PDB file of C-alpha atoms and ligand atoms in Angstrom:
ATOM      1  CA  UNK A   3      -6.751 -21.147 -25.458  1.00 55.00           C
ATOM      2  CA  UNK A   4      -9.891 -18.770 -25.024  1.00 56.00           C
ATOM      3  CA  UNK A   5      -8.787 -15.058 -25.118  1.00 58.00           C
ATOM      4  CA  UNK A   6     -12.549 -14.177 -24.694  1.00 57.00           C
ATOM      5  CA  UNK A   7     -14.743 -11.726 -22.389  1.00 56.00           C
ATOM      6  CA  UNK A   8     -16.098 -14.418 -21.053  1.00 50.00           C
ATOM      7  CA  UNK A   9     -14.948 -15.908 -17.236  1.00 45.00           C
ATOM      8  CA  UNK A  10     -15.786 -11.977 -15.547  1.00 49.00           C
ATOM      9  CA  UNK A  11     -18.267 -13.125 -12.999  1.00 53.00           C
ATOM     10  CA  UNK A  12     -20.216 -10.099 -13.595  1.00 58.00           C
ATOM     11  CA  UNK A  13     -20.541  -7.272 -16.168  1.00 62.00           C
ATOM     12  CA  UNK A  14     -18.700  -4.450 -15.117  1.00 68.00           C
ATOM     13  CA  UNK A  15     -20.322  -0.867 -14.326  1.00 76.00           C
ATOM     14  CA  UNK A  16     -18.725   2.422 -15.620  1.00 74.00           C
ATOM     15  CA  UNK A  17     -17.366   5.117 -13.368  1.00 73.00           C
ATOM     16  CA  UNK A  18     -19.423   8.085 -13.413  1.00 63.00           C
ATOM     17  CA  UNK A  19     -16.051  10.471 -13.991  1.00 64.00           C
ATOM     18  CA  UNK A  20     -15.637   8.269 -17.179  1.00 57.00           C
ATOM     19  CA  UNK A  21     -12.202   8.181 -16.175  1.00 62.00           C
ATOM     20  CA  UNK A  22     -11.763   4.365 -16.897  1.00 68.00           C
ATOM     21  CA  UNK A  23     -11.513   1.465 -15.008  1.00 82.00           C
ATOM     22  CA  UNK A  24     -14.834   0.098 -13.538  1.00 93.00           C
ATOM     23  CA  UNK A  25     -17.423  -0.263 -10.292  1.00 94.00           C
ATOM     24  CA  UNK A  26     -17.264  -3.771  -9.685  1.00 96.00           C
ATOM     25  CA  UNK A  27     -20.652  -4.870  -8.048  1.00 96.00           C
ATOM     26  CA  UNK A  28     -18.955  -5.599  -4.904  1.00 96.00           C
ATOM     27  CA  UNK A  29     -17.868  -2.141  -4.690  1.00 97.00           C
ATOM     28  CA  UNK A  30     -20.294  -0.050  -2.900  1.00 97.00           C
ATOM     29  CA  UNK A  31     -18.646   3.388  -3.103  1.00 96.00           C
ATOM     30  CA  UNK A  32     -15.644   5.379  -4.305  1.00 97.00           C
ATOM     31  CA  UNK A  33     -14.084   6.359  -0.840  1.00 97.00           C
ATOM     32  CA  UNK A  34     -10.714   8.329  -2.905  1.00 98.00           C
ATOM     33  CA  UNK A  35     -11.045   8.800  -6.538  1.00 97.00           C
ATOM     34  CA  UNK A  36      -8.112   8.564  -9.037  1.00 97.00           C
ATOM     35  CA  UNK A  37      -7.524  12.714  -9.400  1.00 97.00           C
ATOM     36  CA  UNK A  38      -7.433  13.376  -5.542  1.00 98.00           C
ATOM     37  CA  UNK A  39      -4.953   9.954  -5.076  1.00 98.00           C
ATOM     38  CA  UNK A  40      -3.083  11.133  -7.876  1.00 98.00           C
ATOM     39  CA  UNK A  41      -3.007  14.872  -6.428  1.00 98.00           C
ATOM     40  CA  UNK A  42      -2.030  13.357  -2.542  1.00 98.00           C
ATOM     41  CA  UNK A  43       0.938  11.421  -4.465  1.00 98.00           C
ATOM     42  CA  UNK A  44       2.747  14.634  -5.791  1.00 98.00           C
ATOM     43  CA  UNK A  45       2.747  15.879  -2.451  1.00 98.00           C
ATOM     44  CA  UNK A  46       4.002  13.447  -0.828  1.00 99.00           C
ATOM     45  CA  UNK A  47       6.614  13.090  -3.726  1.00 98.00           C
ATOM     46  CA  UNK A  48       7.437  16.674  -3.234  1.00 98.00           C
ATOM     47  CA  UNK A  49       7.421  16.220   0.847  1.00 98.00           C
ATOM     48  CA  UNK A  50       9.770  13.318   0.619  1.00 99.00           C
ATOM     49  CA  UNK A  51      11.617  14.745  -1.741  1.00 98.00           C
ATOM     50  CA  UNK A  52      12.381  17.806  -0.008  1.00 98.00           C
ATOM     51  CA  UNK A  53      13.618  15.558   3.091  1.00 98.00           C
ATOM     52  CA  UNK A  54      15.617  13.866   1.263  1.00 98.00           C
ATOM     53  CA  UNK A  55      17.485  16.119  -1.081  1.00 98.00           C
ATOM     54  CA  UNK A  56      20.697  15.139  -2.267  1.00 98.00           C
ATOM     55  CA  UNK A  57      20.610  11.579  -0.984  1.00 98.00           C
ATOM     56  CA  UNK A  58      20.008   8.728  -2.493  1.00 98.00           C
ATOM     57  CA  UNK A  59      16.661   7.044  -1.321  1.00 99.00           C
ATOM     58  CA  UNK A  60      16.169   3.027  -1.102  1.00 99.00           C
ATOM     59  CA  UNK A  61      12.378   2.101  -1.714  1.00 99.00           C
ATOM     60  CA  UNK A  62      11.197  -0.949   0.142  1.00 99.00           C
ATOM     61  CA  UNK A  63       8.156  -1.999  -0.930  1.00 98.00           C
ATOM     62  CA  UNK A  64       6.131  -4.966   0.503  1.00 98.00           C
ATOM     63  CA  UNK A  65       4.182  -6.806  -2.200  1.00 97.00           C
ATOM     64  CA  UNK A  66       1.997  -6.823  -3.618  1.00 97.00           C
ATOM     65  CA  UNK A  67      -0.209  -3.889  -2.165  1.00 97.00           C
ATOM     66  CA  UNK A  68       1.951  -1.437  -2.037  1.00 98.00           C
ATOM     67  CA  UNK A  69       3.122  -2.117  -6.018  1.00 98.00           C
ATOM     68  CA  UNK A  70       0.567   0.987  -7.689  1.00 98.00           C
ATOM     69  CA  UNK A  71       1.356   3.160  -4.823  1.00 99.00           C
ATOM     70  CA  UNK A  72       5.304   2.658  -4.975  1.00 99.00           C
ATOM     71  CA  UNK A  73       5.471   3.148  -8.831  1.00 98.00           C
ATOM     72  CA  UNK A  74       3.223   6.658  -8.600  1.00 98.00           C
ATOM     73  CA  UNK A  75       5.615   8.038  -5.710  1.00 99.00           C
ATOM     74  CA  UNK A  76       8.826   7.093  -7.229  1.00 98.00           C
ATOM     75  CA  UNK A  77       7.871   8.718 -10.661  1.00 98.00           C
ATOM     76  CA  UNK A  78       6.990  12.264  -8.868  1.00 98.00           C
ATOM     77  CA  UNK A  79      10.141  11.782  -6.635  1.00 98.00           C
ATOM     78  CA  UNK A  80      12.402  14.948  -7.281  1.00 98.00           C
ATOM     79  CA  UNK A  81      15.620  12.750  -6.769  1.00 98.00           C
ATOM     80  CA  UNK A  82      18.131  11.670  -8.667  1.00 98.00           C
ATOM     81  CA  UNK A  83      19.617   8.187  -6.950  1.00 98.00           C
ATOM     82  CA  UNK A  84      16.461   6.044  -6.163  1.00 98.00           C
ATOM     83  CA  UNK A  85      16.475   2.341  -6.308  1.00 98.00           C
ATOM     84  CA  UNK A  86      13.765  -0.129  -5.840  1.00 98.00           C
ATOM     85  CA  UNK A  87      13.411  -3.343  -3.530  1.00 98.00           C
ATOM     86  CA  UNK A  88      10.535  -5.368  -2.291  1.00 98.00           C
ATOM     87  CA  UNK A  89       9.309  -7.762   0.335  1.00 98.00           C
ATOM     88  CA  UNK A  90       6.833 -10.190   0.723  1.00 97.00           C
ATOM     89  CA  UNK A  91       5.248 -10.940   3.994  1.00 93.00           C
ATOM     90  CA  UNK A  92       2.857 -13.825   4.768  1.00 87.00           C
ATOM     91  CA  UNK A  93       0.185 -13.268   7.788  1.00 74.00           C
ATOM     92  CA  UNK A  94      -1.166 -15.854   9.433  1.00 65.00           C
ATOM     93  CA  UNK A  95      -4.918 -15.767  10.281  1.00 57.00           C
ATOM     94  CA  UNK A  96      -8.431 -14.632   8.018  1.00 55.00           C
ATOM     95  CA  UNK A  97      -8.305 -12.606   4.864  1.00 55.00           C
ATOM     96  CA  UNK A  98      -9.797  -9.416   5.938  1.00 55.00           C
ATOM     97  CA  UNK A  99      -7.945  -9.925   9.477  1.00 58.00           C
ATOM     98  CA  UNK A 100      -4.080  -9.264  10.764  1.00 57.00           C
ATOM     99  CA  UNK A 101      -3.386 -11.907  13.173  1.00 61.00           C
ATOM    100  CA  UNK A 102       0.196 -10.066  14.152  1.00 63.00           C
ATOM    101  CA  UNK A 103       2.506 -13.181  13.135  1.00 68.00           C
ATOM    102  CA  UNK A 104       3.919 -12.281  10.026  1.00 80.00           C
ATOM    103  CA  UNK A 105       7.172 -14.211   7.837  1.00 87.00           C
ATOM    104  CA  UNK A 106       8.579 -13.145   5.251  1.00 93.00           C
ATOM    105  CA  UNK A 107       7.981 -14.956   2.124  1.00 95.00           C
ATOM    106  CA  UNK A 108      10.340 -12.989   0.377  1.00 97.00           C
ATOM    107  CA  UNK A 109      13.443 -10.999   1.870  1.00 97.00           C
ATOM    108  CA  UNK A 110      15.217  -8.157   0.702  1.00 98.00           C
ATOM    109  CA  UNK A 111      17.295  -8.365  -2.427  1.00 98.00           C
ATOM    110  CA  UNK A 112      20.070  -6.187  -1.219  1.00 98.00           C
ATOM    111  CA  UNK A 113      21.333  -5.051   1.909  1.00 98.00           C
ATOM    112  CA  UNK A 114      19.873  -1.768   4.016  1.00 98.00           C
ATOM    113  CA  UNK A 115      22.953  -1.010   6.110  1.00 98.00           C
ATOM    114  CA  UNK A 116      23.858   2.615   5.844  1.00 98.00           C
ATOM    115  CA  UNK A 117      21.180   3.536   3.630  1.00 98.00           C
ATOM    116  CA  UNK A 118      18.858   5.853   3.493  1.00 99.00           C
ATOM    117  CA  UNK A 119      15.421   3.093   3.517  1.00 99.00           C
ATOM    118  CA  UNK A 120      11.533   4.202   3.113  1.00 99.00           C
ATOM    119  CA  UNK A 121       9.545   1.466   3.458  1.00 98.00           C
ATOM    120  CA  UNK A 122       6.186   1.956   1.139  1.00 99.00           C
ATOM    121  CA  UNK A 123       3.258   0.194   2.157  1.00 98.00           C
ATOM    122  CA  UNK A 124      -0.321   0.180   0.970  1.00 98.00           C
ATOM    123  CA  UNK A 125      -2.379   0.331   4.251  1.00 98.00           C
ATOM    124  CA  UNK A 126      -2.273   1.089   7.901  1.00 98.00           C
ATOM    125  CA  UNK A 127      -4.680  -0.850  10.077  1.00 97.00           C
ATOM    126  CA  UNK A 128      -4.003  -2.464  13.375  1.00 95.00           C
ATOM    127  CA  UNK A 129      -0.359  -1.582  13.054  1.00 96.00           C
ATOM    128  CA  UNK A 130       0.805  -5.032  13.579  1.00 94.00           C
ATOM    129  CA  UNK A 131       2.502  -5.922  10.228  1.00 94.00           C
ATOM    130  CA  UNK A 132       4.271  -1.949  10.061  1.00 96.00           C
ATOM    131  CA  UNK A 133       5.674  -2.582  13.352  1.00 96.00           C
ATOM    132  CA  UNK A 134       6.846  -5.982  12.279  1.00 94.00           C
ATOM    133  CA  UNK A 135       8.762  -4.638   9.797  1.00 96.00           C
ATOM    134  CA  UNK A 136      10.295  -1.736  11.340  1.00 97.00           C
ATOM    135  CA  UNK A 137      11.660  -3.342  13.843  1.00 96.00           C
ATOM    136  CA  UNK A 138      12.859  -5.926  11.093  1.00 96.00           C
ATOM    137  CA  UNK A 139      14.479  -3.776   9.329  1.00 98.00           C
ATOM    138  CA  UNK A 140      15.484  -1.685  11.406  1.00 98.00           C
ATOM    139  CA  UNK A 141      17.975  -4.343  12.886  1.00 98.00           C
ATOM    140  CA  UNK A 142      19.733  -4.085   9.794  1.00 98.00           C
ATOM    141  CA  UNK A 143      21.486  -1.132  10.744  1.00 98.00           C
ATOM    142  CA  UNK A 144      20.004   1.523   7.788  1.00 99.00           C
ATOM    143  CA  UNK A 145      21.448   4.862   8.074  1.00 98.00           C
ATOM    144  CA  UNK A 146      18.172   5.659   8.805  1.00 98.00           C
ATOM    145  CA  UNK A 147      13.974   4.212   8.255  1.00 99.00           C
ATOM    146  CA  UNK A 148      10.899   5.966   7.284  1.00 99.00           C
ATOM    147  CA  UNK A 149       7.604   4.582   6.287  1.00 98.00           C
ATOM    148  CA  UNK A 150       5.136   5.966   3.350  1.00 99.00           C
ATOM    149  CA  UNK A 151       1.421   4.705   3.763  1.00 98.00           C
ATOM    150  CA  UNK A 152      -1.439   5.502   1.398  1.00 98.00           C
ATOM    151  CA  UNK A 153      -4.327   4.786   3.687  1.00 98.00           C
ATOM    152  CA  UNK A 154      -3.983   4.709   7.475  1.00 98.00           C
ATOM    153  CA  UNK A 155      -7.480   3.110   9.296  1.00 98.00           C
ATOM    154  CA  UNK A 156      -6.865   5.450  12.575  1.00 97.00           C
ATOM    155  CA  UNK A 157      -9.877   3.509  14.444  1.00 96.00           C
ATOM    156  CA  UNK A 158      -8.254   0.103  14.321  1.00 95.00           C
ATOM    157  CA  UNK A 159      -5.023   0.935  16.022  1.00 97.00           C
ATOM    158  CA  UNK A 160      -3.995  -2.110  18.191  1.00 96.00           C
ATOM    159  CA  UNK A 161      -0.087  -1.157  18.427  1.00 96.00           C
ATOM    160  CA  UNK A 162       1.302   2.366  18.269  1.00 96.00           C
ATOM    161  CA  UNK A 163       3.572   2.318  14.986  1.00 97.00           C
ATOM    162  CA  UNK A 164       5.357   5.642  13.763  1.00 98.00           C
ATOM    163  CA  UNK A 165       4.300   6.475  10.402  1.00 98.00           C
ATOM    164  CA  UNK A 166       5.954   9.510   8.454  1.00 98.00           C
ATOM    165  CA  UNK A 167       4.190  10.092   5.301  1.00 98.00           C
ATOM    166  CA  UNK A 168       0.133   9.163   4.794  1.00 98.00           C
ATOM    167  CA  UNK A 169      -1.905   9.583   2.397  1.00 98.00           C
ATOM    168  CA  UNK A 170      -5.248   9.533   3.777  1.00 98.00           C
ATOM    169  CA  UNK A 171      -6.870   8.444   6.793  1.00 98.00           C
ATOM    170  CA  UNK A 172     -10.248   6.834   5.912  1.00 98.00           C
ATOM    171  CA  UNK A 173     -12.705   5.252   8.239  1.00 97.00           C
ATOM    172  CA  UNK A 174     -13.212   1.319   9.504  1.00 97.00           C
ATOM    173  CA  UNK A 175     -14.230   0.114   6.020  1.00 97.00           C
ATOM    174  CA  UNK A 176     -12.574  -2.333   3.725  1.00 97.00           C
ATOM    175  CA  UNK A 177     -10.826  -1.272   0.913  1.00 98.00           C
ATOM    176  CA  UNK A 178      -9.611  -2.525  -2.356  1.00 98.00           C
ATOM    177  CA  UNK A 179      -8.334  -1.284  -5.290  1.00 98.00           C
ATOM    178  CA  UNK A 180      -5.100   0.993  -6.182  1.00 98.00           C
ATOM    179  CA  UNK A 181      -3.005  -2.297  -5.201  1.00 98.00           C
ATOM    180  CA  UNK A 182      -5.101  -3.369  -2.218  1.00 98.00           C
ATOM    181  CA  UNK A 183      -7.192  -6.425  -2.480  1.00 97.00           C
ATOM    182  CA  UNK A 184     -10.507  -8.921  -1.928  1.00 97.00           C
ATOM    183  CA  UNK A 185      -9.165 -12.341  -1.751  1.00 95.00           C
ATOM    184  CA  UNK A 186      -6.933 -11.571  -4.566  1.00 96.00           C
ATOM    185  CA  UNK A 187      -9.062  -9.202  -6.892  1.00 97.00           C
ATOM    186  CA  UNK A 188      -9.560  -5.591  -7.537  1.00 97.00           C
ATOM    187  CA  UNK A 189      -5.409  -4.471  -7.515  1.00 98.00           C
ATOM    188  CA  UNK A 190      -6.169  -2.836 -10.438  1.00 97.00           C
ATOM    189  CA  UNK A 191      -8.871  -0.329  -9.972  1.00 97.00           C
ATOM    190  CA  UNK A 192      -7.816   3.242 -10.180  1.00 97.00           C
ATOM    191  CA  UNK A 193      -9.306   4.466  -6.680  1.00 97.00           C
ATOM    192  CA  UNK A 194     -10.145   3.330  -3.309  1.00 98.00           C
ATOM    193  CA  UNK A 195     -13.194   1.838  -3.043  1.00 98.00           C
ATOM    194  CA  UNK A 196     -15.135   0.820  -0.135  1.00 98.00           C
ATOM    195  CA  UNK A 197     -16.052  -3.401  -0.234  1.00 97.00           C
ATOM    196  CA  UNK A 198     -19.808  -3.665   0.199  1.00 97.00           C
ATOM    197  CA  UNK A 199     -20.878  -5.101   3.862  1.00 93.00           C
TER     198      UNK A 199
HETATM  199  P1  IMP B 209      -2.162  -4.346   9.838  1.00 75.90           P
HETATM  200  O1  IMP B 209      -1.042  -5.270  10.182  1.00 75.90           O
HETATM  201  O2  IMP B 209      -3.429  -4.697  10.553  1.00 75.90           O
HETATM  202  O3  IMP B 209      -1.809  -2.868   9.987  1.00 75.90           O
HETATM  203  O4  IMP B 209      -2.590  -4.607   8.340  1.00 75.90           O
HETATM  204  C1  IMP B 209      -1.785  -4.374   7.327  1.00 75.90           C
HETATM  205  C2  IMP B 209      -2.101  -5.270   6.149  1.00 75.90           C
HETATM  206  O5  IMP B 209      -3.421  -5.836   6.166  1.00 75.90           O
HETATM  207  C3  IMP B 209      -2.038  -4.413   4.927  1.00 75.90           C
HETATM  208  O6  IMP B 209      -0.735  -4.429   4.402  1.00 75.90           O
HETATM  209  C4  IMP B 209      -3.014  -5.062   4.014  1.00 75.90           C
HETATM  210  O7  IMP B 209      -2.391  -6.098   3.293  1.00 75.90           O
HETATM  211  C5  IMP B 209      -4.037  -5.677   4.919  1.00 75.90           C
HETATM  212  N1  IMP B 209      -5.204  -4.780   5.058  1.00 75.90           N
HETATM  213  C6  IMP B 209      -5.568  -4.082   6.139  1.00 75.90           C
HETATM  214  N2  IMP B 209      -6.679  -3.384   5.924  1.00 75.90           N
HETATM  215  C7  IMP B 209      -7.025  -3.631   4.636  1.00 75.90           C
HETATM  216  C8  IMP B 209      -8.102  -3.175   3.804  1.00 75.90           C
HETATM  217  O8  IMP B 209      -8.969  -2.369   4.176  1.00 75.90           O
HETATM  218  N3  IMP B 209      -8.111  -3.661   2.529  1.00 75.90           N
HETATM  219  C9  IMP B 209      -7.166  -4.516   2.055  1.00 75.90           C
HETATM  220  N4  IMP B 209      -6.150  -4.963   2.809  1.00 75.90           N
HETATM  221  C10 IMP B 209      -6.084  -4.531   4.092  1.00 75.90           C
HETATM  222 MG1   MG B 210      -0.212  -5.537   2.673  1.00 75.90          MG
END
């Protein structure tokens, strides 16, 4: 088996910060860097935190873009009883498009009934797949349902969907990295950049 460099379909530019990670060519710009995501994620830890004192919090978080996210907020949460699940949803339709019908591909480990749930996904956009899953899980009696977005895309609104906790609001552009992807690539990267159009 070849461990080698080789296979990267491009050489990889630094960041100017020198922060680590890279500026993959199809990246055209850094819309939030690393510091200020990691500075809007401890207040939002401390915001959720505060609203929840004393209670134990369920995390629901829908894979895989909401993984980075997820593991940053729980790790500045100032609570003691925290537990983790996931969900996978499949849309039908284009890449870069929602088409609306959504399945789950993967349910819920455990039950939500009674519990306090915060559903943590990567990115509001049209609003279809948020309000999907509230009203999913919401049927399952919790004792009561918030969600936690990192980027909300205002602009493309189709459906009005509640959302409690955001990160930023950026404009119409689409974005990868810091667990959102392109066709599969660019989870890792340590910001939110812009795809090139
Ligand atoms: P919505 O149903 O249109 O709100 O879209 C939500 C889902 O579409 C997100 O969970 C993402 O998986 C995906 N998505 C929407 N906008 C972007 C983007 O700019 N970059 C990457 N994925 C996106
Ligand atoms: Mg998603």
């Amino acid at each position: 088996m070849d461990h080698g460099p080789r296979g990267g379909s491009e050489r990889a530019r630094s960041l100017p910060s020198g922060a680590g990670g890279c500026l993959p060519a199809d990246v055209e710009e850094v819309l939030v860097g690393r510091e200020a995501l990691a500075r809007r994620v401890a207040e939002l830890g401390a915001e959720i935190g505060h609203a929840y004192a004393g209670r134990p919090l369920h995390l629901i978080g829908v894979l895989k873009g909401a993984v980075i996210f997820m593991a940053d907020l729980a790790r500045v949460l100032p609570l003691a009883d925290v537990t983790f699940d996931y969900l996978a949803i499949s849309s039908y339709g284009r890449s870069t498009e929602t088409s609306g019908v959504v399945r789950f591909v993967k349910d819920l480990d455990e039950p939500v009934a009674g519990r306090d749930v915060l559903l943590v996904e990567d990115i509001v956009d049209t609003g279809l797949t948020l309000a999907y899953l509230r009203e999913q899980i919401g049927r399952r009696g919790p004792a009561s349902l918030a969600v936690a977005v990192m980027l909300d895309k205002p602009e493309r609104r189709a459906v009005p969907v509640t959302v409690e906790y955001v990160g930023f609001r950026i404009p119409d552009r689409f974005a990868v990295g810091y667990g959102l992807d392109f066709a599969g690539r660019y989870r890792h990267l340590p910001y939110v950049g812009a795809l090139r159009r």
